[in-house]
Structures are given as structure tokens and as C-alpha cells.
Short mmCIF file of C-alpha atoms in Angstrom, two decimals:
data_model
loop_
_atom_site.label_atom_id
_atom_site.label_comp_id
_atom_site.label_asym_id
_atom_site.label_seq_id
_atom_site.Cartn_x
_atom_site.Cartn_y
_atom_site.Cartn_z
CA MET A 1 -40.61 5.30 176.49
CA ILE A 2 -43.68 4.34 174.37
CA ARG A 3 -43.31 5.44 170.78
CA PHE A 4 -46.35 6.06 168.44
CA PRO A 5 -46.60 6.79 164.76
CA VAL A 6 -46.20 10.46 164.26
CA ASN A 7 -48.35 10.37 161.00
CA ASP A 8 -51.05 8.18 162.46
CA ASP A 9 -54.37 9.38 160.80
CA ARG A 10 -56.73 7.16 162.67
CA GLN A 11 -59.72 9.10 164.12
CA PHE A 12 -61.21 7.97 167.34
CA ASN A 13 -64.99 8.95 168.31
CA ASN A 14 -63.97 10.40 171.67
CA ALA A 15 -62.96 13.67 173.38
CA ASP A 16 -59.19 12.64 173.10
CA GLY A 17 -59.15 11.81 169.42
CA PHE A 18 -60.98 15.10 168.69
CA ALA A 19 -58.43 16.98 170.66
CA MET A 20 -55.67 15.27 168.73
CA ALA A 21 -57.24 16.44 165.54
CA PHE A 22 -58.13 19.84 166.65
CA ASP A 23 -54.61 21.18 168.00
CA PRO A 24 -52.94 20.71 164.46
CA ALA A 25 -56.11 21.97 162.80
CA TRP A 26 -55.95 25.07 164.96
CA LYS A 27 -52.33 25.71 164.20
CA GLU A 28 -52.85 25.43 160.36
CA CYS A 29 -55.72 27.60 160.41
CA HIS A 30 -53.83 30.20 162.52
CA SER A 31 -50.74 30.10 160.30
CA LYS A 32 -52.95 30.63 157.17
CA GLY A 33 -54.53 33.79 158.79
CA LEU A 34 -58.06 32.25 158.69
CA LEU A 35 -58.61 33.27 162.39
CA SER A 36 -57.69 36.92 162.36
CA GLY A 37 -60.39 39.26 163.22
CA LEU A 38 -62.74 36.55 164.61
CA ASP A 39 -64.18 36.07 168.00
CA LEU A 40 -63.44 32.90 169.71
CA ASP A 41 -66.71 31.09 168.76
CA GLU A 42 -66.02 31.98 165.10
CA GLN A 43 -62.47 30.76 165.22
CA ILE A 44 -63.58 27.44 166.71
CA GLU A 45 -66.29 27.13 163.96
CA THR A 46 -63.67 27.92 161.30
CA VAL A 47 -61.32 25.30 162.61
CA ILE A 48 -64.13 22.65 163.02
CA LYS A 49 -65.16 23.10 159.47
CA THR A 50 -61.66 22.02 158.32
CA PHE A 51 -62.33 18.40 159.76
CA ASP A 52 -66.14 18.40 160.18
CA ASP A 53 -66.05 14.63 159.17
CA HIS A 54 -64.41 13.73 162.45
CA PRO A 55 -66.54 11.01 164.22
CA PHE A 56 -66.72 12.83 167.51
CA ILE A 57 -68.01 16.10 165.79
CA GLN A 58 -70.61 14.06 164.02
CA SER A 59 -71.69 12.26 167.15
CA SER A 60 -71.18 14.84 169.78
CA PRO A 61 -71.19 18.32 168.19
CA GLN A 62 -71.98 20.16 171.35
CA GLN A 63 -69.26 18.34 173.29
CA ALA A 64 -66.75 18.85 170.47
CA ARG A 65 -67.25 22.57 170.81
CA GLN A 66 -66.89 22.47 174.61
CA VAL A 67 -63.66 20.35 174.14
CA ALA A 68 -62.40 23.04 171.48
CA ARG A 69 -62.97 25.94 174.12
CA PHE A 70 -61.12 23.88 176.82
CA ARG A 71 -58.17 23.26 174.50
CA VAL A 72 -58.00 26.93 173.51
CA ARG A 73 -57.85 28.06 177.13
CA LEU A 74 -55.68 25.16 178.32
CA LEU A 75 -52.99 25.78 175.59
CA ASP A 76 -53.40 29.62 175.57
CA LEU A 77 -54.25 29.71 171.94
CA GLU A 78 -56.23 32.83 172.13
CA GLY A 79 -53.25 35.22 173.07
#
């Protein structure tokens, strides 16, 4: 089994690096009640604002939003 640092805060300018940051940011926003009453696009924007300095958001904002929508569907985060 390959182990990796749990508290690794490196950011990578690619979709995988964005997804690794998006998932915990979504969970944190959800736990704080920041996503209540918002439609999906508003939820995604709220989450992205919490780490908008991420290199993938800076270099590929449209792709980052597409990855975010994919993550929400893939992990069934909406329901």
C-alpha cells in the first residue's frame, strides 16, 4: 500500500489537484450551512470562492467548474 501525507497542502495545476481541494471544501461549506437554499451553480461558486487562489481555478476557470459539477454528480453531493 502506498501511503501519502494526510495533511499535504500542495496544490497542483490540474483537474485532479482541483478535485482533491474541492471535495473537502464542499464538505466544509456544507457543514457550515453555506450551501442551504442555493441552486447547484450557486453552491459551486460558494465553494470555489473558499479556495479561488488554487492554480487550476486561476488558469482554467471554466474547466474547474466542469470538474466541480462532475464531482458533485459522481459523489452524489447534491442529495
